[in-house]
Amino acid sequence: MHIQYLKNMGVGASMSVSLIREGVLWGLIACHHRTARPLSFEIRQGCELCGRFLSIQLAAKEKLEDRGQKQALKALTDEIVAAVSRREDLMVGLAESAGPLMELADAPGVAVLHGEAATPLGASPGPEELRRLHAWLRRTVADQPVFHAESLSRVEPDFARIKDVASGVLCLSIPEPDPWYVVWFRPEVIQTVSWGGNPEKPVESSAEGAVLGPRRSFALWKQVVEQTAVAWKPAEIEAGNMRAGGREGGKPGSREAGMPG
């Protein structure tokens, strides 16, 4: 199938170099030529060496960026924790930290949900939609520490109505007999993805039955992606994973936030 795919592209020779990150395939450098092109052992070794160097650089760059982001988010988390710790009521403490709280997950809106109360901050769904979301979280997420989705409507189609403010959600659950939820929101970002031909492989009939075949057309094919927000980064999900520990003699709503581990 792969050879036929190359023929459909008008390719006469192909070579690829693997890019490996932490023992897992990260990507490929794919090389094509119109006609047969044998390469010497020395050239192949040189290409492999370049692939190894690039793999090392990719891993180092990602770790450096991740470390810098984690440090910035840790500072924001400490600021929020300090502000919340000064308040007996978690709802009040989080509401007073609206700016850092939204910056923590790079989200334009966040809501604190508990019992019958819902405190929206920034760009958030309306009261009725927040109640629907709260009920759904109680049924679906329960006390799962962190839940996130880039396309909430794919998980629950009924929420397509709030895609303008909440296509993406990142939810932190704070266990109680009646749990608290801190939910960050990201709006829909309509994306146009350009492909070198329709990526869907056609199914063809043959004597053996239905056979998956490679595409024949490589004309530019565009796909519009809707009801999807910018993906949550691992560091943002990790930063949102704040846990709450009850104070001795405290009451529901009387919490002291802290970082895990």
mmCIF file of N, CA, C and O in Angstrom, residues 111-200:
data_model
loop_
_atom_site.group_PDB
_atom_site.id
_atom_site.type_symbol
_atom_site.label_atom_id
_atom_site.label_comp_id
_atom_site.label_asym_id
_atom_site.label_seq_id
_atom_site.Cartn_x
_atom_site.Cartn_y
_atom_site.Cartn_z
ATOM 1 N N ALA A 111 -15.137 29.730 36.550
ATOM 2 C CA ALA A 111 -16.297 29.746 37.444
ATOM 3 C C ALA A 111 -16.013 28.821 38.617
ATOM 4 O O ALA A 111 -15.356 27.787 38.482
ATOM 5 N N VAL A 112 -16.512 29.226 39.791
ATOM 6 C CA VAL A 112 -16.411 28.413 41.000
ATOM 7 C C VAL A 112 -17.823 27.908 41.303
ATOM 8 O O VAL A 112 -18.755 28.708 41.457
ATOM 9 N N LEU A 113 -17.999 26.586 41.377
ATOM 10 C CA LEU A 113 -19.312 25.973 41.548
ATOM 11 C C LEU A 113 -19.344 25.172 42.838
ATOM 12 O O LEU A 113 -18.456 24.365 43.105
ATOM 13 N N HIS A 114 -20.379 25.409 43.648
ATOM 14 C CA HIS A 114 -20.530 24.651 44.889
ATOM 15 C C HIS A 114 -21.970 24.743 45.359
ATOM 16 O O HIS A 114 -22.533 25.837 45.481
ATOM 17 N N GLY A 115 -22.558 23.591 45.622
ATOM 18 C CA GLY A 115 -23.952 23.587 46.063
ATOM 19 C C GLY A 115 -24.838 24.242 45.025
ATOM 20 O O GLY A 115 -24.813 23.896 43.847
ATOM 21 N N GLU A 116 -25.607 25.235 45.472
ATOM 22 C CA GLU A 116 -26.469 25.976 44.553
ATOM 23 C C GLU A 116 -25.796 27.236 44.047
ATOM 24 O O GLU A 116 -26.361 27.971 43.239
ATOM 25 N N ALA A 117 -24.581 27.506 44.535
ATOM 26 C CA ALA A 117 -23.902 28.760 44.185
ATOM 27 C C ALA A 117 -22.976 28.561 42.990
ATOM 28 O O ALA A 117 -22.333 27.528 42.839
ATOM 29 N N ALA A 118 -22.917 29.567 42.130
ATOM 30 C CA ALA A 118 -22.015 29.593 40.986
ATOM 31 C C ALA A 118 -21.467 31.009 40.857
ATOM 32 O O ALA A 118 -22.224 31.959 40.714
ATOM 33 N N THR A 119 -20.163 31.139 40.944
ATOM 34 C CA THR A 119 -19.529 32.446 40.831
ATOM 35 C C THR A 119 -18.745 32.507 39.526
ATOM 36 O O THR A 119 -17.661 31.923 39.419
ATOM 37 N N PRO A 120 -19.293 33.184 38.485
ATOM 38 C CA PRO A 120 -18.573 33.302 37.219
ATOM 39 C C PRO A 120 -17.589 34.472 37.272
ATOM 40 O O PRO A 120 -17.892 35.523 37.832
ATOM 41 N N LEU A 121 -16.435 34.284 36.698
ATOM 42 C CA LEU A 121 -15.415 35.324 36.641
ATOM 43 C C LEU A 121 -14.915 35.410 35.204
ATOM 44 O O LEU A 121 -14.545 34.404 34.612
ATOM 45 N N GLY A 122 -14.906 36.588 34.640
ATOM 46 C CA GLY A 122 -14.481 36.752 33.257
ATOM 47 C C GLY A 122 -15.531 36.245 32.288
ATOM 48 O O GLY A 122 -16.739 36.289 32.559
ATOM 49 N N ALA A 123 -15.089 35.760 31.137
ATOM 50 C CA ALA A 123 -16.000 35.283 30.089
ATOM 51 C C ALA A 123 -16.459 33.870 30.420
ATOM 52 O O ALA A 123 -15.727 32.897 30.200
ATOM 53 N N SER A 124 -17.665 33.764 30.959
ATOM 54 C CA SER A 124 -18.211 32.480 31.395
ATOM 55 C C SER A 124 -19.629 32.299 30.853
ATOM 56 O O SER A 124 -20.287 33.274 30.499
ATOM 57 N N PRO A 125 -20.114 31.055 30.803
ATOM 58 C CA PRO A 125 -21.514 30.827 30.403
ATOM 59 C C PRO A 125 -22.478 31.514 31.372
ATOM 60 O O PRO A 125 -22.097 31.852 32.503
ATOM 61 N N GLY A 126 -23.723 31.696 30.934
ATOM 62 C CA GLY A 126 -24.739 32.318 31.769
ATOM 63 C C GLY A 126 -25.153 31.429 32.936
ATOM 64 O O GLY A 126 -24.792 30.248 32.991
ATOM 65 N N PRO A 127 -25.923 31.991 33.880
ATOM 66 C CA PRO A 127 -26.316 31.253 35.090
ATOM 67 C C PRO A 127 -26.984 29.910 34.807
ATOM 68 O O PRO A 127 -26.662 28.908 35.456
ATOM 69 N N GLU A 128 -27.927 29.882 33.855
ATOM 70 C CA GLU A 128 -28.637 28.637 33.565
ATOM 71 C C GLU A 128 -27.688 27.583 33.006
ATOM 72 O O GLU A 128 -27.759 26.406 33.379
ATOM 73 N N GLU A 129 -26.786 28.004 32.104
ATOM 74 C CA GLU A 129 -25.836 27.065 31.522
ATOM 75 C C GLU A 129 -24.830 26.583 32.564
ATOM 76 O O GLU A 129 -24.396 25.425 32.536
ATOM 77 N N LEU A 130 -24.478 27.452 33.495
ATOM 78 C CA LEU A 130 -23.571 27.035 34.569
ATOM 79 C C LEU A 130 -24.234 25.985 35.455
ATOM 80 O O LEU A 130 -23.584 25.033 35.910
ATOM 81 N N ARG A 131 -25.530 26.139 35.693
ATOM 82 C CA ARG A 131 -26.252 25.136 36.482
ATOM 83 C C ARG A 131 -26.274 23.790 35.750
ATOM 84 O O ARG A 131 -26.102 22.727 36.365
ATOM 85 N N ARG A 132 -26.511 23.837 34.431
ATOM 86 C CA ARG A 132 -26.498 22.600 33.638
ATOM 87 C C ARG A 132 -25.118 21.942 33.688
ATOM 88 O O ARG A 132 -24.989 20.730 33.840
ATOM 89 N N LEU A 133 -24.076 22.786 33.528
ATOM 90 C CA LEU A 133 -22.717 22.270 33.551
ATOM 91 C C LEU A 133 -22.385 21.681 34.919
ATOM 92 O O LEU A 133 -21.771 20.607 35.010
ATOM 93 N N HIS A 134 -22.809 22.357 35.979
ATOM 94 C CA HIS A 134 -22.547 21.873 37.334
ATOM 95 C C HIS A 134 -23.202 20.503 37.547
ATOM 96 O O HIS A 134 -22.573 19.567 38.070
ATOM 97 N N ALA A 135 -24.444 20.360 37.111
ATOM 98 C CA ALA A 135 -25.145 19.080 37.259
ATOM 99 C C ALA A 135 -24.442 17.984 36.465
ATOM 100 O O ALA A 135 -24.309 16.841 36.928
ATOM 101 N N TRP A 136 -23.978 18.326 35.265
ATOM 102 C CA TRP A 136 -23.277 17.347 34.431
ATOM 103 C C TRP A 136 -21.957 16.938 35.073
ATOM 104 O O TRP A 136 -21.595 15.749 35.067
ATOM 105 N N LEU A 137 -21.227 17.896 35.623
ATOM 106 C CA LEU A 137 -19.955 17.589 36.291
ATOM 107 C C LEU A 137 -20.176 16.659 37.481
ATOM 108 O O LEU A 137 -19.404 15.729 37.711
ATOM 109 N N ARG A 138 -21.234 16.910 38.240
ATOM 110 C CA ARG A 138 -21.520 16.065 39.406
ATOM 111 C C ARG A 138 -21.813 14.629 38.979
ATOM 112 O O ARG A 138 -21.428 13.682 39.672
ATOM 113 N N ARG A 139 -22.477 14.474 37.814
ATOM 114 C CA ARG A 139 -22.811 13.128 37.332
ATOM 115 C C ARG A 139 -21.610 12.442 36.681
ATOM 116 O O ARG A 139 -21.401 11.250 36.854
ATOM 117 N N THR A 140 -20.845 13.208 35.930
ATOM 118 C CA THR A 140 -19.828 12.636 35.054
ATOM 119 C C THR A 140 -18.425 12.660 35.644
ATOM 120 O O THR A 140 -17.694 11.669 35.578
ATOM 121 N N VAL A 141 -18.048 13.798 36.213
ATOM 122 C CA VAL A 141 -16.686 13.969 36.712
ATOM 123 C C VAL A 141 -16.590 13.548 38.167
ATOM 124 O O VAL A 141 -15.594 12.993 38.612
ATOM 125 N N ALA A 142 -17.672 13.802 38.934
ATOM 126 C CA ALA A 142 -17.718 13.486 40.369
ATOM 127 C C ALA A 142 -16.518 14.109 41.067
ATOM 128 O O ALA A 142 -16.308 15.305 40.972
ATOM 129 N N ASP A 143 -15.721 13.287 41.766
ATOM 130 C CA ASP A 143 -14.568 13.839 42.474
ATOM 131 C C ASP A 143 -13.246 13.523 41.774
ATOM 132 O O ASP A 143 -12.183 13.519 42.383
ATOM 133 N N GLN A 144 -13.311 13.253 40.455
ATOM 134 C CA GLN A 144 -12.089 13.078 39.676
ATOM 135 C C GLN A 144 -11.254 14.346 39.828
ATOM 136 O O GLN A 144 -11.753 15.455 39.593
ATOM 137 N N PRO A 145 -9.963 14.251 40.225
ATOM 138 C CA PRO A 145 -9.184 15.453 40.551
ATOM 139 C C PRO A 145 -9.162 16.493 39.440
ATOM 140 O O PRO A 145 -9.372 17.682 39.685
ATOM 141 N N VAL A 146 -8.887 16.062 38.211
ATOM 142 C CA VAL A 146 -8.807 17.004 37.093
ATOM 143 C C VAL A 146 -9.483 16.396 35.874
ATOM 144 O O VAL A 146 -9.270 15.230 35.551
ATOM 145 N N PHE A 147 -10.310 17.203 35.221
ATOM 146 C CA PHE A 147 -10.942 16.807 33.965
ATOM 147 C C PHE A 147 -10.686 17.922 32.962
ATOM 148 O O PHE A 147 -10.796 19.102 33.294
ATOM 149 N N HIS A 148 -10.339 17.553 31.741
ATOM 150 C CA HIS A 148 -10.137 18.591 30.718
ATOM 151 C C HIS A 148 -10.597 18.081 29.362
ATOM 152 O O HIS A 148 -10.567 16.878 29.081
ATOM 153 N N ALA A 149 -11.049 19.002 28.535
ATOM 154 C CA ALA A 149 -11.499 18.669 27.183
ATOM 155 C C ALA A 149 -11.292 19.894 26.301
ATOM 156 O O ALA A 149 -11.574 21.021 26.722
ATOM 157 N N GLU A 150 -10.785 19.667 25.103
ATOM 158 C CA GLU A 150 -10.633 20.765 24.146
ATOM 159 C C GLU A 150 -11.941 20.993 23.396
ATOM 160 O O GLU A 150 -12.159 22.062 22.840
ATOM 161 N N SER A 151 -12.795 19.966 23.342
ATOM 162 C CA SER A 151 -14.089 20.078 22.670
ATOM 163 C C SER A 151 -15.146 19.456 23.570
ATOM 164 O O SER A 151 -15.425 18.260 23.488
ATOM 165 N N LEU A 152 -15.722 20.277 24.428
ATOM 166 C CA LEU A 152 -16.719 19.790 25.376
ATOM 167 C C LEU A 152 -17.927 19.206 24.659
ATOM 168 O O LEU A 152 -18.523 18.224 25.119
ATOM 169 N N SER A 153 -18.274 19.767 23.501
ATOM 170 C CA SER A 153 -19.463 19.295 22.781
ATOM 171 C C SER A 153 -19.279 17.889 22.218
ATOM 172 O O SER A 153 -20.253 17.202 21.932
ATOM 173 N N ARG A 154 -18.030 17.439 22.044
ATOM 174 C CA ARG A 154 -17.816 16.066 21.599
ATOM 175 C C ARG A 154 -18.064 15.092 22.744
ATOM 176 O O ARG A 154 -18.446 13.950 22.521
ATOM 177 N N VAL A 155 -17.835 15.553 23.964
ATOM 178 C CA VAL A 155 -18.087 14.719 25.134
ATOM 179 C C VAL A 155 -19.573 14.722 25.460
ATOM 180 O O VAL A 155 -20.158 13.688 25.779
ATOM 181 N N GLU A 156 -20.182 15.905 25.379
ATOM 182 C CA GLU A 156 -21.616 16.047 25.636
ATOM 183 C C GLU A 156 -22.180 17.046 24.614
ATOM 184 O O GLU A 156 -22.022 18.258 24.775
ATOM 185 N N PRO A 157 -22.819 16.551 23.535
ATOM 186 C CA PRO A 157 -23.293 17.421 22.450
ATOM 187 C C PRO A 157 -24.190 18.566 22.908
ATOM 188 O O PRO A 157 -24.249 19.607 22.243
ATOM 189 N N ASP A 158 -24.876 18.396 24.036
ATOM 190 C CA ASP A 158 -25.786 19.444 24.508
ATOM 191 C C ASP A 158 -25.052 20.752 24.796
ATOM 192 O O ASP A 158 -25.651 21.824 24.780
ATOM 193 N N PHE A 159 -23.739 20.680 25.032
ATOM 194 C CA PHE A 159 -22.984 21.886 25.372
ATOM 195 C C PHE A 159 -22.470 22.636 24.144
ATOM 196 O O PHE A 159 -21.706 23.593 24.289
ATOM 197 N N ALA A 160 -22.878 22.218 22.951
ATOM 198 C CA ALA A 160 -22.495 22.962 21.746
ATOM 199 C C ALA A 160 -23.027 24.388 21.808
ATOM 200 O O ALA A 160 -22.449 25.303 21.206
ATOM 201 N N ARG A 161 -24.093 24.610 22.562
ATOM 202 C CA ARG A 161 -24.703 25.939 22.653
ATOM 203 C C ARG A 161 -23.799 26.951 23.343
ATOM 204 O O ARG A 161 -24.003 28.161 23.209
ATOM 205 N N ILE A 162 -22.808 26.488 24.133
ATOM 206 C CA ILE A 162 -21.939 27.432 24.852
ATOM 207 C C ILE A 162 -20.526 27.441 24.257
ATOM 208 O O ILE A 162 -19.569 27.859 24.912
ATOM 209 N N LYS A 163 -20.397 27.008 22.998
ATOM 210 C CA LYS A 163 -19.083 26.911 22.376
ATOM 211 C C LYS A 163 -18.376 28.260 22.273
ATOM 212 O O LYS A 163 -17.141 28.323 22.262
ATOM 213 N N ASP A 164 -19.144 29.358 22.194
ATOM 214 C CA ASP A 164 -18.523 30.675 22.053
ATOM 215 C C ASP A 164 -17.689 31.060 23.268
ATOM 216 O O ASP A 164 -16.761 31.863 23.155
ATOM 217 N N VAL A 165 -18.023 30.523 24.435
ATOM 218 C CA VAL A 165 -17.247 30.829 25.639
ATOM 219 C C VAL A 165 -16.638 29.588 26.271
ATOM 220 O O VAL A 165 -15.656 29.681 27.011
ATOM 221 N N ALA A 166 -17.189 28.418 25.975
ATOM 222 C CA ALA A 166 -16.746 27.205 26.678
ATOM 223 C C ALA A 166 -16.659 25.997 25.754
ATOM 224 O O ALA A 166 -17.222 24.946 26.030
ATOM 225 N N SER A 167 -15.918 26.132 24.660
ATOM 226 C CA SER A 167 -15.638 24.946 23.848
ATOM 227 C C SER A 167 -14.659 24.053 24.592
ATOM 228 O O SER A 167 -14.737 22.835 24.537
ATOM 229 N N GLY A 168 -13.713 24.687 25.282
ATOM 230 C CA GLY A 168 -12.739 23.947 26.067
ATOM 231 C C GLY A 168 -12.939 24.192 27.548
ATOM 232 O O GLY A 168 -13.246 25.313 27.959
ATOM 233 N N VAL A 169 -12.800 23.144 28.361
ATOM 234 C CA VAL A 169 -12.925 23.295 29.812
ATOM 235 C C VAL A 169 -11.787 22.550 30.502
ATOM 236 O O VAL A 169 -11.310 21.522 30.026
ATOM 237 N N LEU A 170 -11.355 23.117 31.614
ATOM 238 C CA LEU A 170 -10.393 22.475 32.508
ATOM 239 C C LEU A 170 -11.009 22.568 33.895
ATOM 240 O O LEU A 170 -11.246 23.662 34.403
ATOM 241 N N CYS A 171 -11.310 21.418 34.483
ATOM 242 C CA CYS A 171 -12.073 21.386 35.731
ATOM 243 C C CYS A 171 -11.241 20.781 36.855
ATOM 244 O O CYS A 171 -10.705 19.681 36.725
ATOM 245 N N LEU A 172 -11.162 21.499 37.956
ATOM 246 C CA LEU A 172 -10.526 21.016 39.176
ATOM 247 C C LEU A 172 -11.611 20.682 40.183
ATOM 248 O O LEU A 172 -12.484 21.493 40.466
ATOM 249 N N SER A 173 -11.570 19.467 40.703
ATOM 250 C CA SER A 173 -12.541 19.032 41.703
ATOM 251 C C SER A 173 -11.888 19.060 43.080
ATOM 252 O O SER A 173 -10.790 18.532 43.266
ATOM 253 N N ILE A 174 -12.565 19.699 44.042
ATOM 254 C CA ILE A 174 -12.087 19.754 45.421
ATOM 255 C C ILE A 174 -13.054 18.926 46.252
ATOM 256 O O ILE A 174 -14.185 19.345 46.512
ATOM 257 N N PRO A 175 -12.643 17.721 46.674
ATOM 258 C CA PRO A 175 -13.577 16.799 47.330
ATOM 259 C C PRO A 175 -14.154 17.355 48.623
ATOM 260 O O PRO A 175 -13.453 17.957 49.424
ATOM 261 N N GLU A 176 -15.411 17.178 48.794
ATOM 262 C CA GLU A 176 -16.160 17.497 50.011
ATOM 263 C C GLU A 176 -17.342 16.523 50.012
ATOM 264 O O GLU A 176 -17.583 15.844 49.013
ATOM 265 N N PRO A 177 -18.106 16.473 51.070
ATOM 266 C CA PRO A 177 -19.390 15.770 50.941
ATOM 267 C C PRO A 177 -20.189 16.330 49.763
ATOM 268 O O PRO A 177 -20.869 15.607 49.049
ATOM 269 N N ASP A 178 -20.068 17.641 49.561
ATOM 270 C CA ASP A 178 -20.648 18.295 48.389
ATOM 271 C C ASP A 178 -19.487 18.998 47.685
ATOM 272 O O ASP A 178 -19.059 20.070 48.118
ATOM 273 N N PRO A 179 -18.899 18.385 46.640
ATOM 274 C CA PRO A 179 -17.637 18.882 46.082
ATOM 275 C C PRO A 179 -17.730 20.271 45.468
ATOM 276 O O PRO A 179 -18.782 20.712 45.013
ATOM 277 N N TRP A 180 -16.588 20.950 45.477
ATOM 278 C CA TRP A 180 -16.398 22.213 44.788
ATOM 279 C C TRP A 180 -15.807 21.918 43.418
ATOM 280 O O TRP A 180 -15.069 20.959 43.249
ATOM 281 N N TYR A 181 -16.119 22.777 42.462
ATOM 282 C CA TYR A 181 -15.500 22.676 41.145
ATOM 283 C C TYR A 181 -14.996 24.058 40.741
ATOM 284 O O TYR A 181 -15.728 25.048 40.829
ATOM 285 N N VAL A 182 -13.752 24.107 40.320
ATOM 286 C CA VAL A 182 -13.200 25.310 39.700
ATOM 287 C C VAL A 182 -13.035 24.966 38.226
ATOM 288 O O VAL A 182 -12.311 24.021 37.875
ATOM 289 N N VAL A 183 -13.733 25.710 37.354
ATOM 290 C CA VAL A 183 -13.778 25.364 35.934
ATOM 291 C C VAL A 183 -13.286 26.536 35.097
ATOM 292 O O VAL A 183 -13.847 27.642 35.175
ATOM 293 N N TRP A 184 -12.223 26.297 34.331
ATOM 294 C CA TRP A 184 -11.718 27.307 33.403
ATOM 295 C C TRP A 184 -12.352 27.087 32.031
ATOM 296 O O TRP A 184 -12.612 25.949 31.626
ATOM 297 N N PHE A 185 -12.560 28.196 31.297
ATOM 298 C CA PHE A 185 -13.224 28.123 29.988
ATOM 299 C C PHE A 185 -12.351 28.734 28.891
ATOM 300 O O PHE A 185 -11.707 29.769 29.102
ATOM 301 N N ARG A 186 -12.384 28.089 27.741
ATOM 302 C CA ARG A 186 -11.763 28.656 26.533
ATOM 303 C C ARG A 186 -12.785 28.629 25.406
ATOM 304 O O ARG A 186 -13.511 27.631 25.254
ATOM 305 N N PRO A 187 -12.830 29.682 24.596
ATOM 306 C CA PRO A 187 -13.823 29.734 23.513
ATOM 307 C C PRO A 187 -13.423 28.890 22.309
ATOM 308 O O PRO A 187 -12.277 28.449 22.177
ATOM 309 N N GLU A 188 -14.394 28.685 21.441
ATOM 310 C CA GLU A 188 -14.155 27.990 20.178
ATOM 311 C C GLU A 188 -13.169 28.784 19.323
ATOM 312 O O GLU A 188 -13.246 30.011 19.236
ATOM 313 N N VAL A 189 -12.234 28.085 18.725
ATOM 314 C CA VAL A 189 -11.312 28.681 17.755
ATOM 315 C C VAL A 189 -11.447 27.879 16.464
ATOM 316 O O VAL A 189 -11.028 26.714 16.401
ATOM 317 N N ILE A 190 -12.085 28.481 15.457
ATOM 318 C CA ILE A 190 -12.293 27.782 14.185
ATOM 319 C C ILE A 190 -10.969 27.743 13.429
ATOM 320 O O ILE A 190 -10.338 28.770 13.202
ATOM 321 N N GLN A 191 -10.548 26.537 13.066
ATOM 322 C CA GLN A 191 -9.272 26.353 12.389
ATOM 323 C C GLN A 191 -9.490 25.743 11.008
ATOM 324 O O GLN A 191 -10.373 24.909 10.822
ATOM 325 N N THR A 192 -8.683 26.198 10.062
ATOM 326 C CA THR A 192 -8.679 25.595 8.734
ATOM 327 C C THR A 192 -7.371 24.841 8.564
ATOM 328 O O THR A 192 -6.294 25.438 8.607
ATOM 329 N N VAL A 193 -7.466 23.535 8.440
ATOM 330 C CA VAL A 193 -6.283 22.689 8.296
ATOM 331 C C VAL A 193 -6.128 22.308 6.825
ATOM 332 O O VAL A 193 -7.068 21.805 6.208
ATOM 333 N N SER A 194 -4.958 22.590 6.259
ATOM 334 C CA SER A 194 -4.698 22.274 4.852
ATOM 335 C C SER A 194 -3.936 20.960 4.743
ATOM 336 O O SER A 194 -2.912 20.773 5.402
ATOM 337 N N TRP A 195 -4.451 20.069 3.923
ATOM 338 C CA TRP A 195 -3.818 18.766 3.697
ATOM 339 C C TRP A 195 -3.384 18.662 2.244
ATOM 340 O O TRP A 195 -4.009 19.243 1.360
ATOM 341 N N GLY A 196 -2.336 17.889 2.002
ATOM 342 C CA GLY A 196 -1.915 17.611 0.634
ATOM 343 C C GLY A 196 -2.755 16.492 0.059
ATOM 344 O O GLY A 196 -2.242 15.399 -0.214
ATOM 345 N N GLY A 197 -4.051 16.734 -0.084
ATOM 346 C CA GLY A 197 -4.986 15.695 -0.516
ATOM 347 C C GLY A 197 -5.864 15.271 0.645
ATOM 348 O O GLY A 197 -5.523 15.467 1.808
ATOM 349 N N ASN A 198 -7.031 14.717 0.344
ATOM 350 C CA ASN A 198 -7.957 14.250 1.371
ATOM 351 C C ASN A 198 -7.289 13.149 2.211
ATOM 352 O O ASN A 198 -6.889 12.113 1.680
ATOM 353 N N PRO A 199 -7.142 13.363 3.530
ATOM 354 C CA PRO A 199 -6.448 12.366 4.353
ATOM 355 C C PRO A 199 -7.235 11.074 4.557
ATOM 356 O O PRO A 199 -6.678 10.080 5.026
ATOM 357 N N GLU A 200 -8.529 11.088 4.245
ATOM 358 C CA GLU A 200 -9.326 9.870 4.398
ATOM 359 C C GLU A 200 -8.955 8.864 3.307
ATOM 360 O O GLU A 200 -9.005 9.166 2.120
#
